[in-house]
Amino acid sequence: MNITYSPLLGNSIRILDVSFSKDHSEPICNFRVVPLENPPEYTAISYCWDNSTAIARIQFQNGDPLPISQTLLDLFNSLKKKYSKVTLWIDAICINQEDTAEKEFQVPLMGNIYSRSTEVLVWLGNSDNITKNAFRFMKSEEKSSETKPEPLVRLSSFYDKFQSLYRKVSGSNRQESDEFGLENMLLLLQRPWFQRVWVIQEIAAGRNIQVVCGDDSVDLERFSDGVSAIWNSFVGLGRYQDDHPAILGFWCVTRMLSIREEYQKMVEGGGSGVCYETLLQAAYHCQATRTCDKVFAFHGIADGRPVPKANYRITEEQVFVETAEALLCNGDSLDLLALSWMGYMRQHSSIPTWAPDLRCHAYDEPLVLCDSAGWDAGGRLYTSPRIDTESSRRLRLQVKPIDTIDVICPAFASWVVEQQRAAVEPVLALRSRLAGDLSNEAWMDRLAESLIMGLDIDDHPLRVGMPGWDEHRRHFDEWLHWVQSSSRQKDLDRIQSNKYHRIIRPRIDTMKAFATSRGFFGIGPEPTLEGDVVFTVPGCRVPLVLRPDPLTGDKEMGSSSVQTWTLVSWCFIDGLMFGEAMDLDKPVEEIILRAPHLRSMFCTFQGTTEPSDSATLKESKPTRGLHACGNCKRRKIRCDGRKPCNQCESRDLQARCVYTQQIQRVVPSKRTLEGLSKSLKERDAILNRLFPNHSILDLTSLSDQQLREAVLHGGSADKVLPSPSDSTPQRSVTQDSQWDEERRERDPLPAEADDVNALSLPFDRQASYLGISSIRAALAAMLQVRPQLRGLLASRQANINNIARNEEARPCYHPSRALLEYPRIKWSSKGQALVDAYFQRIHIFTPMLDETSFRTNYLSGQRHDPPWLALLNMVLAMGSIVSSKSSDRDHCKYYTEAMRHLDLSAFGSSRIETLQALALAGGYYLHYINRPNRGNAILGAAFRMASALGYHREPLQQDGYGDQLEAAEVRRRTWWSLVCLDTWTTTTLGRPSFGRFSPSIDIQLPKIGLDGEDDFQEDMGMTTLVENIRFCRIATEIQDSLAVTPVLSAAGRDRFDEALINWHSHLPFILSNDRDCDEPIHLARSIMRWRYWNLRMLLYRPALLDATTNHQTKQQVDHNAIEKCQQLSKTAIEDIARTWLSHQMSGWNAVWFLYQAAMIPLLSMLWQPQSAAVVEWRDQVQVALRLFGEMQDWSLTARCSKGVVSQIFDSSSDLMGQGEQLCLEPDLDSIIGMNTDP
């Protein structure tokens, strides 16, 4: 950005005067700073930032250019056709996007900027056939009473309106042409503008709003009529999946229009704005570049409660927590608590459960249901909550405990026959405890009403005895009979026209029915479990489900001490939704809501037994079986404990009625502990007599022979103990190199001792061949520069190992392999979130999957062939990794399941899904869990499979249509993804490439925009892959050259460096600039840049290693190369610190490249301890250590990497403090030959 922004003072804004001339292709612009209280006429633009490459520019009168995106270029071209001069306000231009303080100052003014504009122009982009048909329909739509809806502010839940059959659509007089127009109207809503969170405020506050697409335009009233016509008359809604972009846009625009209507009424009535809870509920549906904008985007239209001001300097988590605190502690409503649980990945959130995590995406609308049904379970708020004095993450509030949940039914799934039956049968079984004296007819009436949460249908009351109830009950009976009599998935077609089935689906799909110990019936979201407690909260219109804090122990409900809880969800409780709880004889208590203990809240643990005491305990207290058999426990239904139980017997599943014995936890006695302590003291005394001059920690790495020599010769205190590798510095690779990852398979994650990363320092004897590009070469150089470093590291490493042994191990999940059948994997909200995470954070690097086809197959849940199951489970495994913290182990079960379908016979498969699954396993997953050699082996096998299938050759016949072209493109993407993965995983190992770019490989590069559709994300994936291929071509040449000779000639090194610089300088603008963009693009360009710094650094690092390990005069040392290497490592550390993100795809890569870069200043400090640059090198290492600490939640190896760097740094500081002299005896060849220890 070349222009200079003048400062904004007071309540002022910049507006843009634009002049169009036929003589100039570029518009001529000028800024004016005007007061917002009395501004001149201007048009405010509402549009969607596309974050695309700046492809054009506008010219200012003083000659300064300003680059603009494709979206804004299209806008200016459209305006040029209508105006010669126009005054605009465009946020991307009129706000200095590089000045954070100015952005924070302007954000609160956004509501007034749009409300005081002369006109708001909604720019949807250029037109196409769909948009032209949609605008033609809106312009021809007659405003009749038939198509005018009820006020949008009264619209109930989106899915209620989406699925309801009570609108009598079939009786509409619509013509076929109208149906065509309505469908195009719906498809118009898939444009990204409709899901943008900022547009809610822009439309709510704006006036004289025009919706423009290309040359077509309508006013907002006509546009709203088009949306209403879809609600009332379009019979084709059911043809679209719930996650189709058009349906999501339809959802968002409906809520946006209802919020505008509510805001305009409040403004006319003198109100302060829309309730913040209503706005945050809508934010869960929307998209934002920064998720903190889901709070800041409403400042101009929200009520007057003192929420935090816009602040882009604090974390998103802090924004959410401070906003929740302001809303809960400074108002008369606690409805925010009903929203705080929402989100697919909420269970991995570190945010307190009483605060909304708007990083998640959710479709529930509990507050809309409250408005529609008139719920008010908690009644009036008496005392506002307050933040606990002990912690800002704990909230004190008053609640009324109702009852404990003791029966949980399986989740409803109306699209799967078996699951729907499994959910309904336990509900029917609750009659004995819930019906009381009710007759069977009355019980069925109650059930027909309660299963849809007692809600009205289309805002029409529907209760027993009211008009329409008999029809409602008839459909309920028909649906219930179908559920009980159906067993096959194809039976689903018979019930699709049933009204009750179509109401159940939007109301309670994925939710669970439950019963409490005192006979309340309820429905709650998926996280609800047995043992949770139902509360009503004064000020909150829905009951809440809370979970006791497991760390506070069991306490009686109603005790005087303040208990701590975690918020699980909101719920519907039959008989409590209209304030009935206030009449119950239940005291109001004060409790504390806190952040969840993630491990204790969502995991279960088993104790271990001690053989010495187990027999005694078994005699006194025999182990009893679980209360429920495995089958009933899995289905979450009540079990009578018999063998077989009644549930399994009724389903003819006697063989599956298996009870698992509980493992009795044994606490060792005081006598046992005293005996162990005495034995340890005696052992230490004997060792001290045998080795008086050495600590036990120094002895752990010695061989038997070295221990005998130490006893016989008594060693002096000043002698450094030898290492097994010192006697054989140049071992034969073929004889002594070894690696045994199979042994580590038995170890819990993380496996820190993988030889590639050298995270175990020099004490893991298992090793594989590694060359000059590896980390082991740098560590070996340090040990040869400073031999004394080995002893210091040995003691520090032993201390670290002792600490690690005491930490609780979290083993991988290993299911039984006895299963022979491969069941279908059915769609779930969690699975959908993991798939979304994969395509958000993995697909941008290796877009080998056909996203549309993959999502379609997953949603249908019909495929169960091994190649598909292997690929799906690998996608779920990688999605689990990148959507959770490093402490999460869910990915293990998906990987284990994938491996069931990837045995040795899979290498003979010709299915592309098998190849892609192997690529994900070998190129990503096994490297993530520190199994690099196995990963490289599997990736190599995948290469052989791909070449056997001919993926490396471009087909001679290029003619084809549709599916043939798409299949060919997927083959290209898969091959080149394999090439990139293999390059990325082996460049830093010093091994040869084995010819990735040989002349026999003539496959073309992936195509961009193959189908001609404007899919920016897909095109960005292809653009990123093409640029990565070009990078990998250079990296492969460098890799092969370094595998031949450790130190390149200056000419060869400069040639490679120039090629890398040229590659980086010719990247597309969006991959080379630092402007804000969508997360996938930011992630892609950041990691591409880290690889670029790292590879350039590896080019020059051999010069540093050679200088530190050889007898060279000052003139022989290549100072230019060494200084270049040191400068590149500094740049890499600074870049990673500036651009890494808080999730594992970023953290995982950031830790690896940071670990590589940190070795340069460490080695430099050891080599030249008297250099003036030591202070700078020390600062770089300290920055790296700080980053490792921050990344521990987002990288499996961050803790170990920090430990290695910290140990070397502390030890080297100790040595420099002692003023020891350098020891420069070994040469560089011995470093490369040391393949047993770094």
Coordinates of C-alpha atoms in Angstrom, one line a residue, residues 599-961:
R599 CA -9.5 -34.6 30.5
S600 CA -11.9 -35.4 33.4
M601 CA -15.0 -34.0 31.7
F602 CA -14.7 -35.9 28.4
C603 CA -12.5 -38.8 29.2
T604 CA -12.7 -41.8 31.6
F605 CA -9.7 -43.5 33.3
Q606 CA -9.0 -46.9 34.8
G607 CA -6.7 -47.6 37.7
T608 CA -4.0 -50.2 37.7
T609 CA -3.8 -53.2 40.0
E610 CA -0.9 -54.2 42.1
P611 CA -0.3 -58.0 42.0
S612 CA 1.0 -58.2 45.5
D613 CA -2.2 -57.1 47.1
S614 CA -4.8 -58.1 44.6
A615 CA -5.5 -61.5 46.1
T616 CA -6.2 -60.2 49.5
L617 CA -8.6 -57.5 48.2
K618 CA -10.5 -60.0 46.0
E619 CA -11.2 -62.1 49.0
S620 CA -12.6 -59.2 51.0
K621 CA -14.4 -57.4 48.2
P622 CA -15.1 -59.4 45.1
T623 CA -15.1 -57.6 41.8
R624 CA -18.6 -57.1 40.4
G625 CA -19.7 -56.7 36.8
L626 CA -20.8 -53.4 35.3
H627 CA -24.5 -52.5 35.8
A628 CA -25.1 -52.7 32.0
C629 CA -23.9 -55.1 29.3
G630 CA -21.7 -53.7 26.6
N631 CA -24.5 -53.6 24.0
C632 CA -26.9 -51.7 26.3
K633 CA -24.2 -49.3 27.3
R634 CA -23.3 -48.6 23.7
R635 CA -26.9 -48.0 22.9
K636 CA -27.4 -46.0 26.2
I637 CA -30.5 -47.9 27.2
R638 CA -31.4 -49.4 30.6
C639 CA -30.2 -52.9 31.2
D640 CA -31.6 -55.3 33.8
G641 CA -28.2 -56.9 34.5
R642 CA -29.2 -60.4 33.6
K643 CA -27.3 -62.7 31.2
P644 CA -28.7 -62.3 28.6
C645 CA -30.5 -59.1 29.5
N646 CA -34.1 -58.4 28.4
Q647 CA -33.0 -55.8 25.8
C648 CA -30.5 -58.1 24.0
E649 CA -33.0 -61.0 24.3
S650 CA -35.8 -59.0 22.7
R651 CA -33.5 -58.1 19.7
D652 CA -32.1 -61.6 19.4
L653 CA -28.7 -60.3 20.3
Q654 CA -27.8 -62.8 23.0
A655 CA -24.3 -63.3 21.6
R656 CA -23.5 -59.6 22.1
C657 CA -24.7 -59.5 25.7
V658 CA -21.3 -59.3 27.2
Y659 CA -20.4 -57.8 30.6
T660 CA -17.0 -56.3 31.2
Q661 CA -15.5 -56.8 34.6
Q662 CA -14.4 -53.7 36.4
I663 CA -10.7 -53.4 37.2
Q664 CA -10.3 -52.9 40.9
R665 CA -7.9 -50.1 41.8
V666 CA -5.5 -51.1 44.5
V667 CA -3.8 -48.6 46.8
P668 CA -0.5 -49.8 48.1
S669 CA -0.2 -50.1 51.8
K670 CA 2.0 -48.0 54.0
R671 CA 4.0 -51.1 54.8
T672 CA 4.7 -51.8 51.1
L673 CA 5.8 -48.2 50.5
E674 CA 8.2 -48.2 53.5
G675 CA 9.7 -51.5 52.2
L676 CA 10.3 -50.0 48.7
S677 CA 11.8 -46.9 50.2
K678 CA 14.2 -48.9 52.3
S679 CA 15.3 -51.0 49.3
L680 CA 16.0 -47.9 47.3
K681 CA 18.2 -46.4 50.0
E682 CA 20.2 -49.7 50.3
R683 CA 20.7 -49.8 46.5
D684 CA 21.9 -46.1 46.5
A685 CA 24.4 -46.9 49.3
I686 CA 25.9 -49.8 47.3
L687 CA 26.2 -47.7 44.1
N688 CA 27.9 -44.8 46.0
R689 CA 30.5 -47.2 47.4
L690 CA 31.2 -48.7 43.9
F691 CA 31.2 -45.4 42.0
P692 CA 32.2 -42.7 44.6
N693 CA 33.1 -40.1 42.0
H694 CA 30.0 -40.4 39.7
S695 CA 26.3 -39.8 40.1
I696 CA 23.8 -42.5 39.3
L697 CA 22.5 -40.4 36.4
D698 CA 26.0 -40.4 34.8
L699 CA 26.1 -44.2 34.8
T700 CA 22.9 -44.8 32.9
S701 CA 24.4 -44.4 29.4
L702 CA 27.4 -46.7 30.0
S703 CA 27.9 -50.2 28.6
D704 CA 28.7 -53.2 30.8
Q705 CA 32.4 -53.0 29.9
Q706 CA 32.6 -49.3 30.7
L707 CA 30.9 -49.9 34.1
R708 CA 33.5 -52.6 34.9
E709 CA 36.3 -50.3 33.9
A710 CA 34.9 -47.5 36.1
V711 CA 34.8 -49.9 39.1
L712 CA 38.3 -51.3 38.5
H713 CA 40.0 -47.9 37.9
G714 CA 38.0 -45.8 40.1
G715 CA 37.8 -42.8 37.7
S716 CA 38.5 -39.3 38.9
A717 CA 35.9 -36.8 39.6
D718 CA 37.1 -34.5 36.8
K719 CA 37.0 -37.2 34.1
V720 CA 34.1 -37.0 31.7
L721 CA 32.4 -40.4 31.3
P722 CA 32.8 -41.7 27.7
S723 CA 29.9 -42.3 25.5
P724 CA 29.3 -45.5 23.5
S725 CA 29.6 -43.5 20.3
D726 CA 33.0 -41.9 21.1
S727 CA 34.9 -45.0 20.4
T728 CA 33.4 -45.6 17.0
P729 CA 32.9 -42.2 15.3
Q730 CA 32.7 -43.6 11.8
R731 CA 30.5 -46.7 12.0
S732 CA 29.5 -48.5 8.9
V733 CA 26.0 -47.5 7.9
T734 CA 25.1 -51.0 6.6
Q735 CA 26.2 -52.8 9.8
D736 CA 25.3 -50.5 12.7
S737 CA 22.6 -48.1 11.6
Q738 CA 19.3 -49.3 13.1
W739 CA 15.9 -47.9 13.8
D740 CA 13.1 -49.7 15.6
E741 CA 9.8 -47.8 15.5
E742 CA 8.0 -51.1 16.1
R743 CA 9.3 -51.0 19.7
R744 CA 8.0 -47.5 20.1
E745 CA 4.5 -48.7 19.0
R746 CA 4.2 -50.1 22.5
D747 CA 5.0 -46.7 24.1
P748 CA 2.4 -44.1 24.8
L749 CA 2.3 -40.9 22.8
P750 CA 4.2 -38.8 22.3
A751 CA 7.1 -41.0 21.3
E752 CA 9.9 -38.5 21.8
A753 CA 12.9 -40.6 20.9
D754 CA 12.5 -40.7 17.2
D755 CA 16.0 -40.6 15.7
V756 CA 15.1 -38.2 12.9
N757 CA 14.3 -35.3 15.1
A758 CA 16.9 -36.3 17.7
L759 CA 14.5 -35.3 20.5
S760 CA 16.1 -37.8 22.9
L761 CA 19.4 -36.0 22.5
P762 CA 22.5 -38.3 22.2
F763 CA 21.2 -41.1 24.3
D764 CA 18.8 -43.1 22.1
R765 CA 20.9 -45.9 20.5
Q766 CA 18.3 -46.5 17.8
A767 CA 19.3 -44.6 14.7
S768 CA 18.8 -44.6 11.0
Y769 CA 21.1 -43.1 8.3
L770 CA 20.9 -39.3 8.3
G771 CA 23.1 -36.9 6.3
I772 CA 24.3 -33.3 6.5
S773 CA 20.9 -31.8 6.2
S774 CA 19.6 -33.4 9.4
I775 CA 19.3 -32.0 12.9
R776 CA 21.6 -34.8 14.1
A777 CA 24.5 -33.3 12.1
A778 CA 24.1 -30.0 14.0
L779 CA 23.9 -31.7 17.4
A780 CA 26.9 -33.9 16.6
A781 CA 28.9 -30.7 15.7
M782 CA 28.0 -29.2 19.1
L783 CA 29.2 -32.3 20.9
Q784 CA 32.5 -32.2 19.0
V785 CA 33.0 -28.5 19.6
R786 CA 32.3 -29.0 23.3
P787 CA 32.8 -32.6 24.5
Q788 CA 32.0 -31.5 28.0
L789 CA 28.5 -30.8 26.8
R790 CA 27.7 -34.5 26.7
G791 CA 28.0 -35.0 30.4
L792 CA 25.9 -31.9 31.2
L793 CA 23.2 -33.0 28.8
A794 CA 23.2 -36.5 30.2
S795 CA 22.3 -35.3 33.7
R796 CA 19.8 -32.9 32.5
Q797 CA 18.2 -35.5 30.1
A798 CA 17.9 -38.0 32.9
N799 CA 16.1 -35.5 35.1
I800 CA 13.7 -34.8 32.2
N801 CA 13.2 -38.6 31.7
N802 CA 12.4 -39.1 35.4
I803 CA 9.8 -36.3 35.2
A804 CA 8.3 -37.8 32.1
R805 CA 8.0 -41.2 33.6
N806 CA 6.0 -39.8 36.5
E807 CA 3.5 -38.1 34.2
E808 CA 0.4 -40.0 33.4
A809 CA 0.6 -41.9 30.1
R810 CA -2.2 -41.5 27.6
P811 CA -2.0 -44.6 25.4
C812 CA -3.5 -44.8 22.0
Y813 CA -6.8 -46.5 21.5
H814 CA -6.4 -50.1 20.2
P815 CA -9.7 -51.7 19.4
S816 CA -10.2 -55.4 19.0
R817 CA -9.3 -56.8 15.6
A818 CA -11.8 -59.7 15.9
L819 CA -14.4 -57.8 13.9
L820 CA -14.7 -59.3 10.4
E821 CA -17.4 -57.1 8.9
Y822 CA -17.0 -53.5 7.9
P823 CA -20.0 -51.4 9.0
R824 CA -20.8 -48.2 7.3
I825 CA -19.6 -45.0 9.0
K826 CA -22.7 -42.8 9.4
W827 CA -22.8 -39.1 9.4
S828 CA -22.5 -37.3 12.7
S829 CA -22.0 -33.7 13.7
K830 CA -18.6 -34.5 15.1
G831 CA -17.5 -36.3 12.0
Q832 CA -18.7 -33.4 9.9
A833 CA -16.7 -31.0 12.0
L834 CA -13.6 -33.2 11.5
V835 CA -14.2 -33.3 7.7
D836 CA -14.6 -29.6 7.7
A837 CA -11.3 -29.1 9.6
Y838 CA -9.5 -31.4 7.1
F839 CA -10.6 -29.4 4.1
Q840 CA -9.9 -26.2 5.9
R841 CA -6.4 -26.9 7.1
I842 CA -5.0 -29.9 5.2
H843 CA -6.6 -29.8 1.7
I844 CA -5.0 -26.4 0.9
F845 CA -1.6 -28.1 0.9
T846 CA -2.4 -31.4 -0.8
P847 CA -5.8 -31.1 -2.7
M848 CA -5.8 -34.6 -3.9
L849 CA -9.4 -35.4 -2.8
D850 CA -12.5 -34.5 -4.8
E851 CA -14.1 -32.5 -2.1
T852 CA -17.6 -32.6 -3.5
S853 CA -17.5 -36.3 -4.1
F854 CA -16.0 -37.0 -0.7
R855 CA -18.6 -35.0 1.2
T856 CA -21.4 -36.6 -0.8
N857 CA -20.2 -40.1 0.0
Y858 CA -19.8 -39.2 3.7
L859 CA -23.2 -37.6 4.0
S860 CA -24.9 -40.5 2.3
G861 CA -23.2 -43.0 4.6
Q862 CA -23.8 -45.8 2.1
R863 CA -20.2 -46.9 1.2
H864 CA -18.5 -49.5 3.3
D865 CA -15.8 -50.8 1.0
P866 CA -12.3 -51.0 2.6
P867 CA -10.6 -48.3 0.4
W868 CA -13.3 -45.8 1.3
L869 CA -13.2 -46.7 5.0
A870 CA -9.5 -46.4 5.0
L871 CA -9.6 -42.9 3.3
L872 CA -12.4 -41.7 5.5
N873 CA -10.8 -42.7 8.7
M874 CA -7.5 -41.1 7.7
V875 CA -9.4 -37.8 6.9
L876 CA -11.1 -38.0 10.2
A877 CA -7.7 -38.7 11.9
M878 CA -6.1 -35.7 10.3
G879 CA -9.2 -33.6 10.9
S880 CA -9.1 -34.6 14.6
I881 CA -5.5 -33.5 14.8
V882 CA -5.9 -30.1 13.3
S883 CA -9.1 -29.3 15.1
S884 CA -8.0 -30.1 18.6
K885 CA -5.1 -29.7 21.0
S886 CA -2.0 -31.9 21.1
S887 CA -3.3 -33.5 24.3
D888 CA -6.3 -35.0 22.4
R889 CA -6.0 -38.6 21.4
D890 CA -9.2 -39.1 19.4
H891 CA -7.1 -39.3 16.2
C892 CA -5.6 -42.6 17.4
K893 CA -8.8 -44.6 17.1
Y894 CA -9.4 -43.2 13.5
Y895 CA -5.9 -44.2 12.5
T896 CA -6.2 -47.6 14.1
E897 CA -9.5 -48.1 12.2
A898 CA -7.9 -47.0 9.0
M899 CA -5.0 -49.5 9.4
R900 CA -7.6 -52.3 9.6
H901 CA -8.2 -51.6 5.9
L902 CA -4.6 -51.0 4.9
D903 CA -2.8 -54.3 5.5
L904 CA -0.2 -55.7 3.1
S905 CA -2.9 -56.7 0.6
A906 CA -3.8 -53.0 0.2
F907 CA -0.5 -52.5 -1.7
G908 CA -2.0 -54.5 -4.5
S909 CA -5.1 -52.3 -4.7
S910 CA -5.8 -50.2 -7.8
R911 CA -8.3 -48.0 -6.0
I912 CA -7.3 -44.3 -5.7
E913 CA -8.8 -44.1 -2.3
T914 CA -6.3 -46.6 -1.0
L915 CA -3.4 -44.6 -2.5
Q916 CA -4.7 -41.4 -1.0
A917 CA -5.2 -43.0 2.4
L918 CA -1.6 -44.3 2.3
A919 CA -0.4 -40.8 1.3
L920 CA -2.2 -39.2 4.3
A921 CA -0.7 -41.9 6.6
G922 CA 2.8 -41.8 5.3
G923 CA 3.0 -38.1 4.5
Y924 CA 1.3 -36.6 7.5
Y925 CA 0.1 -38.9 10.3
L926 CA 3.1 -41.0 11.0
H927 CA 5.3 -38.0 11.0
Y928 CA 3.0 -36.3 13.4
I929 CA 3.2 -39.2 15.9
N930 CA 7.0 -39.4 15.4
R931 CA 7.2 -42.4 13.2
P932 CA 9.2 -40.8 10.3
N933 CA 11.0 -43.9 9.0
R934 CA 7.8 -45.9 8.8
G935 CA 6.1 -42.9 7.2
N936 CA 8.8 -42.6 4.5
A937 CA 8.5 -46.4 3.9
I938 CA 4.8 -46.2 3.4
L939 CA 5.1 -43.1 1.2
G940 CA 7.7 -44.8 -0.9
A941 CA 5.3 -47.8 -1.4
A942 CA 2.6 -45.3 -2.3
F943 CA 4.9 -43.9 -5.0
R944 CA 5.4 -47.4 -6.4
M945 CA 1.7 -48.0 -6.4
A946 CA 1.0 -44.7 -8.2
S947 CA 3.6 -45.5 -10.9
A948 CA 2.2 -49.0 -11.3
L949 CA -1.2 -47.4 -12.0
G950 CA 0.4 -45.0 -14.5
Y951 CA -0.3 -41.8 -12.5
H952 CA 3.1 -40.4 -13.5
R953 CA 2.2 -40.3 -17.2
E954 CA -0.1 -37.9 -18.9
P955 CA -2.8 -39.8 -20.9
L956 CA -2.3 -39.6 -24.7
Q957 CA -6.0 -39.3 -25.2
Q958 CA -7.0 -35.8 -23.9
D959 CA -10.6 -35.8 -25.1
G960 CA -13.2 -36.2 -22.5
Y961 CA -16.1 -34.7 -20.8

